[in-house]
CSV table of C-alpha atoms in Angstrom, one decimal:
chain,number,residue,atom,x,y,z
V,527,UNK,CA,193.6,-98.5,5.7
V,528,UNK,CA,196.2,-100.5,3.0
V,529,UNK,CA,198.2,-98.7,0.5
V,530,UNK,CA,200.0,-99.4,-2.5
V,531,UNK,CA,201.0,-96.4,-3.1
V,532,UNK,CA,203.0,-95.0,-0.6
V,533,UNK,CA,203.6,-96.1,2.9
V,534,UNK,CA,202.8,-93.6,5.8
V,535,UNK,CA,204.8,-93.4,8.8
V,536,UNK,CA,204.5,-93.4,11.5
V,537,UNK,CA,200.5,-94.2,11.9
V,538,UNK,CA,199.9,-91.5,13.9
V,539,UNK,CA,201.5,-88.1,14.8
V,540,UNK,CA,203.1,-87.9,18.5
V,541,UNK,CA,203.4,-84.2,18.6
V,542,UNK,CA,205.5,-83.0,22.5
V,543,UNK,CA,202.9,-80.2,24.3
V,544,UNK,CA,204.5,-77.6,26.3
V,545,UNK,CA,202.9,-74.0,26.7
V,546,UNK,CA,204.6,-71.1,24.8
V,547,UNK,CA,206.6,-73.0,22.6
V,548,UNK,CA,206.6,-74.6,19.0
V,549,UNK,CA,206.5,-78.1,18.7
V,550,UNK,CA,207.5,-80.6,15.5
V,551,UNK,CA,207.3,-83.8,14.4
V,552,UNK,CA,207.7,-85.9,11.3
V,553,UNK,CA,206.2,-88.2,8.5
V,554,UNK,CA,208.1,-90.4,6.0
V,555,UNK,CA,206.2,-91.1,3.0
V,556,UNK,CA,207.8,-94.1,1.0
V,557,UNK,CA,206.9,-94.8,-2.6
V,558,UNK,CA,206.5,-98.7,-2.6
V,559,UNK,CA,206.1,-98.3,-7.0
V,560,UNK,CA,208.0,-98.2,-9.5
V,561,UNK,CA,206.0,-95.0,-11.0
V,562,UNK,CA,206.1,-91.5,-10.1
V,563,UNK,CA,204.1,-91.2,-7.3
V,564,UNK,CA,202.3,-87.2,-6.6
V,565,UNK,CA,201.0,-86.7,-2.7
V,566,UNK,CA,199.3,-83.8,-0.6
V,567,UNK,CA,199.3,-83.4,2.6
V,568,UNK,CA,196.0,-81.6,4.5
V,569,UNK,CA,195.0,-80.9,8.3
V,570,UNK,CA,191.5,-80.2,9.5
V,571,UNK,CA,192.8,-77.3,11.8
V,572,UNK,CA,195.1,-75.4,9.1
V,573,UNK,CA,195.7,-71.9,11.7
V,574,UNK,CA,197.3,-74.5,14.0
V,575,UNK,CA,199.9,-77.1,11.9
V,576,UNK,CA,202.3,-75.5,9.1
V,577,UNK,CA,203.6,-78.7,6.9
V,578,UNK,CA,206.6,-78.5,5.0
V,579,UNK,CA,206.4,-79.8,2.6
V,580,UNK,CA,202.5,-79.5,1.6
V,581,UNK,CA,202.8,-81.2,-1.8
V,582,UNK,CA,205.5,-82.9,-3.8
V,583,UNK,CA,206.3,-85.9,-6.7
V,584,UNK,CA,208.6,-89.1,-5.3
V,585,UNK,CA,210.2,-91.1,-7.4
V,586,UNK,CA,210.0,-94.4,-7.9
V,587,UNK,CA,211.5,-96.6,-4.7
V,588,UNK,CA,212.2,-92.8,-3.3
V,589,UNK,CA,211.2,-91.9,0.1
V,590,UNK,CA,210.7,-88.2,1.9
V,591,UNK,CA,210.0,-86.5,5.2
V,592,UNK,CA,207.9,-84.5,6.3
V,593,UNK,CA,207.5,-82.0,8.6
V,594,UNK,CA,204.9,-80.9,10.7
V,595,UNK,CA,204.9,-78.2,13.5
V,596,UNK,CA,202.7,-77.1,15.7
V,597,UNK,CA,202.1,-73.7,17.0
V,598,UNK,CA,202.8,-72.5,20.0
V,599,UNK,CA,200.1,-72.7,22.9
V,600,UNK,CA,199.1,-70.8,25.4
V,601,UNK,CA,196.8,-73.3,28.0
V,602,UNK,CA,198.2,-75.7,29.1
V,603,UNK,CA,195.7,-79.0,28.6
V,604,UNK,CA,194.7,-81.8,31.3
V,605,UNK,CA,193.9,-84.6,29.6
V,606,UNK,CA,196.0,-84.0,26.3
V,607,UNK,CA,193.5,-85.2,24.1
V,608,UNK,CA,193.5,-83.5,20.5
V,609,UNK,CA,190.8,-84.0,17.8
V,610,UNK,CA,193.4,-82.5,15.5
V,611,UNK,CA,193.7,-84.5,12.3
V,612,UNK,CA,196.1,-85.2,8.6
V,613,UNK,CA,195.6,-86.7,4.9
V,614,UNK,CA,198.0,-87.5,2.6
V,615,UNK,CA,196.5,-88.1,-0.7
V,616,UNK,CA,198.5,-89.5,-3.0
V,617,UNK,CA,198.0,-89.9,-7.2
V,618,UNK,CA,200.4,-91.2,-9.7
V,619,UNK,CA,201.5,-89.3,-11.9
V,620,UNK,CA,202.8,-89.2,-15.7
V,621,UNK,CA,206.8,-90.4,-16.0
V,622,UNK,CA,209.2,-87.8,-15.3
V,623,UNK,CA,206.5,-85.5,-14.1
V,624,UNK,CA,207.6,-82.2,-11.4
V,625,UNK,CA,206.7,-79.8,-9.6
V,626,UNK,CA,204.3,-77.7,-12.5
V,627,UNK,CA,202.7,-80.9,-13.5
V,628,UNK,CA,201.1,-80.7,-9.7
V,629,UNK,CA,197.6,-79.0,-10.5
V,630,UNK,CA,194.9,-79.3,-8.3
V,631,UNK,CA,193.0,-81.5,-10.9
V,632,UNK,CA,195.4,-84.2,-10.4
V,633,UNK,CA,193.5,-85.0,-7.2
V,634,UNK,CA,190.4,-84.8,-8.1
V,635,UNK,CA,188.3,-88.4,-8.3
V,636,UNK,CA,187.5,-89.3,-11.6
V,637,UNK,CA,187.3,-92.5,-13.8
V,638,UNK,CA,189.9,-94.6,-14.3
V,639,UNK,CA,192.2,-92.4,-11.9
V,640,UNK,CA,193.5,-94.0,-8.0
V,641,UNK,CA,193.4,-91.3,-5.6
V,642,UNK,CA,194.7,-93.0,-2.2
V,643,UNK,CA,194.4,-91.6,1.2
V,644,UNK,CA,195.8,-92.0,4.4
V,645,UNK,CA,194.6,-90.7,7.6
V,646,UNK,CA,197.1,-89.6,10.5
V,647,UNK,CA,195.8,-88.6,14.4
V,648,UNK,CA,197.7,-85.5,16.6
V,649,UNK,CA,198.4,-87.4,20.1
V,650,UNK,CA,200.0,-85.0,21.9
V,651,UNK,CA,202.2,-86.2,24.8
V,652,UNK,CA,204.3,-84.5,27.9
V,653,UNK,CA,207.3,-82.1,26.7
V,654,UNK,CA,209.4,-83.4,30.0
V,655,UNK,CA,207.4,-86.1,31.7
V,656,UNK,CA,207.9,-85.5,35.7
V,657,UNK,CA,211.0,-87.8,37.1
V,658,UNK,CA,209.8,-89.9,40.2
V,659,UNK,CA,211.4,-88.0,43.7
V,660,UNK,CA,211.0,-89.4,46.7
V,661,UNK,CA,208.8,-87.2,48.9
V,662,UNK,CA,210.8,-85.4,51.6
V,663,UNK,CA,208.8,-84.5,54.8
V,664,UNK,CA,207.6,-80.7,54.3
V,665,UNK,CA,208.6,-79.8,58.3
V,666,UNK,CA,211.1,-81.1,60.7
V,667,UNK,CA,211.1,-80.3,64.6
V,668,UNK,CA,214.7,-79.6,64.8
V,669,UNK,CA,218.2,-80.6,63.4
V,670,UNK,CA,220.5,-82.4,65.2
V,671,UNK,CA,222.5,-79.1,65.7
V,672,UNK,CA,219.8,-77.2,66.8
V,673,UNK,CA,219.2,-80.0,69.0
V,674,UNK,CA,222.3,-79.8,71.3
V,675,UNK,CA,222.3,-76.4,71.1
V,676,UNK,CA,218.8,-75.9,72.3
V,677,UNK,CA,219.5,-78.9,75.2
V,678,UNK,CA,222.7,-76.5,75.6
V,679,UNK,CA,220.4,-73.4,76.5
V,680,UNK,CA,218.2,-75.0,79.0
V,681,UNK,CA,222.0,-76.2,81.0
V,682,UNK,CA,223.1,-73.2,81.4
V,683,UNK,CA,219.8,-71.5,82.2
V,684,UNK,CA,219.0,-74.0,85.1
V,685,UNK,CA,222.6,-73.5,86.0
V,686,UNK,CA,222.2,-69.6,86.1
V,687,UNK,CA,218.5,-70.0,88.0
V,688,UNK,CA,220.6,-72.1,90.5
V,689,UNK,CA,223.4,-69.4,91.2
V,690,UNK,CA,220.7,-66.7,91.4
V,691,UNK,CA,218.8,-68.8,93.6
V,692,UNK,CA,222.2,-69.2,96.0
V,693,UNK,CA,222.3,-66.2,96.0
V,694,UNK,CA,219.5,-65.3,96.9
V,695,UNK,CA,219.4,-67.5,99.8
V,696,UNK,CA,222.6,-66.1,101.4
V,697,UNK,CA,222.2,-62.4,100.8
V,698,UNK,CA,225.5,-61.9,99.1
V,699,UNK,CA,226.5,-60.0,96.0
V,700,UNK,CA,229.2,-61.2,93.6
V,701,UNK,CA,232.2,-59.6,93.2
V,702,UNK,CA,232.9,-57.8,90.0
V,703,UNK,CA,235.4,-59.0,86.9
V,704,UNK,CA,238.5,-57.0,89.0
V,705,UNK,CA,238.1,-59.3,91.8
V,706,UNK,CA,237.2,-56.7,94.1
V,707,UNK,CA,233.9,-56.9,96.6
V,708,UNK,CA,231.2,-54.0,95.7
V,709,UNK,CA,229.7,-51.6,97.7
V,710,UNK,CA,227.0,-51.4,95.2
V,711,UNK,CA,224.8,-53.4,93.7
V,712,UNK,CA,225.5,-52.5,90.4
V,713,UNK,CA,227.6,-55.1,89.0
V,714,UNK,CA,225.0,-57.5,90.1
V,715,UNK,CA,221.6,-56.1,88.9
V,716,UNK,CA,224.0,-55.9,85.8
V,717,UNK,CA,224.4,-59.5,85.4
V,718,UNK,CA,220.2,-59.9,86.2
V,719,UNK,CA,219.6,-57.9,83.1
V,720,UNK,CA,221.9,-59.5,80.7
V,721,UNK,CA,220.7,-62.9,81.8
V,722,UNK,CA,217.2,-62.3,81.8
V,723,UNK,CA,217.4,-60.0,78.4
V,724,UNK,CA,219.8,-63.1,77.3
V,725,UNK,CA,216.8,-65.4,78.4
V,726,UNK,CA,213.2,-63.4,76.6
V,727,UNK,CA,216.0,-63.6,73.6
V,728,UNK,CA,215.7,-67.2,72.9
V,729,UNK,CA,211.9,-67.2,74.0
V,730,UNK,CA,210.6,-64.7,71.2
V,731,UNK,CA,213.2,-66.2,68.3
V,732,UNK,CA,212.6,-70.7,69.3
V,733,UNK,CA,214.2,-73.1,68.0
V,734,UNK,CA,214.7,-71.1,64.5
V,735,UNK,CA,217.1,-68.3,65.8
V,736,UNK,CA,218.6,-70.6,68.8
V,737,UNK,CA,220.2,-72.6,66.0
V,738,UNK,CA,222.5,-69.2,65.0
V,739,UNK,CA,224.0,-68.6,68.5
V,740,UNK,CA,227.8,-68.3,67.8
V,741,UNK,CA,230.5,-70.1,69.8
V,742,UNK,CA,231.4,-66.7,71.1
V,743,UNK,CA,228.0,-66.4,73.0
V,744,UNK,CA,228.1,-69.6,74.4
V,745,UNK,CA,231.8,-68.6,75.6
V,746,UNK,CA,230.8,-65.9,77.0
V,747,UNK,CA,227.7,-67.7,79.1
V,748,UNK,CA,229.8,-70.6,80.8
V,749,UNK,CA,232.1,-67.3,81.3
V,750,UNK,CA,229.1,-65.8,83.5
V,751,UNK,CA,228.0,-69.0,85.3
V,752,UNK,CA,231.8,-69.6,86.6
V,753,UNK,CA,232.0,-65.8,87.6
V,754,UNK,CA,228.9,-66.5,89.7
V,755,UNK,CA,229.7,-70.0,91.1
V,756,UNK,CA,233.0,-67.7,92.1
V,757,UNK,CA,231.2,-65.2,94.0
V,758,UNK,CA,228.7,-67.5,95.9
V,759,UNK,CA,231.9,-69.3,97.1
V,760,UNK,CA,233.8,-66.7,97.6
V,761,UNK,CA,230.6,-65.8,99.9
V,762,UNK,CA,230.5,-68.4,101.6
V,763,UNK,CA,233.5,-68.5,103.0
V,764,UNK,CA,234.2,-65.3,104.2
V,765,UNK,CA,230.5,-65.9,106.0
V,766,UNK,CA,232.1,-69.5,107.3
V,767,UNK,CA,235.4,-67.1,108.4
V,768,UNK,CA,233.4,-65.1,109.9
V,769,UNK,CA,231.2,-67.7,111.8
V,770,UNK,CA,234.8,-68.9,112.8
V,771,UNK,CA,236.5,-66.2,114.2
């Protein structure tokens, strides 16, 4: 709607919508004439919005800003649709008019009195528009580190099984860590117990815990395999010497 007294900018009020937070926007009122112009701002929902300034007088060719503040909303609206509107009324005032001359009768229609109205609708906009983020896979089979660790565990377990089968077939017993040949099965049962306990732990926790195995644990596994292989060689050598003699 064209106006001869005031120019109102912008043509609609865009207010960021954010739950539990007040948001504001401004409108600019510009006096296009060489006369004193009185204005008044109204809204269809006065409990929801606060306006500063609701009324005033503009000097010739002057302007002013009106701030509209929306109360903090309690609920989130999915469509951001708003039916609220604002109305800016303007009328010619006498020369040298002040705020005391702003009476309700000034904006009452009467013969020979020019009163113009400008309507603005409220538009909600997103307060923080989401930025485009590339989608990532929610689940991954395993990281490169865990794959290497689990592959190494499989090799260590295979070596354990091979050493155990060889020792079981030969009927020999491995030597203890001191290098002597034990007369009892204590050392052998202890090593078998540790190996089975390690296998049960790996099977229980799977890949999630497999990736957390420390370098010390891996080194112990390597030492245990090496010890079993050395014991197997010693036993085979002694058995071979006994057959030769």
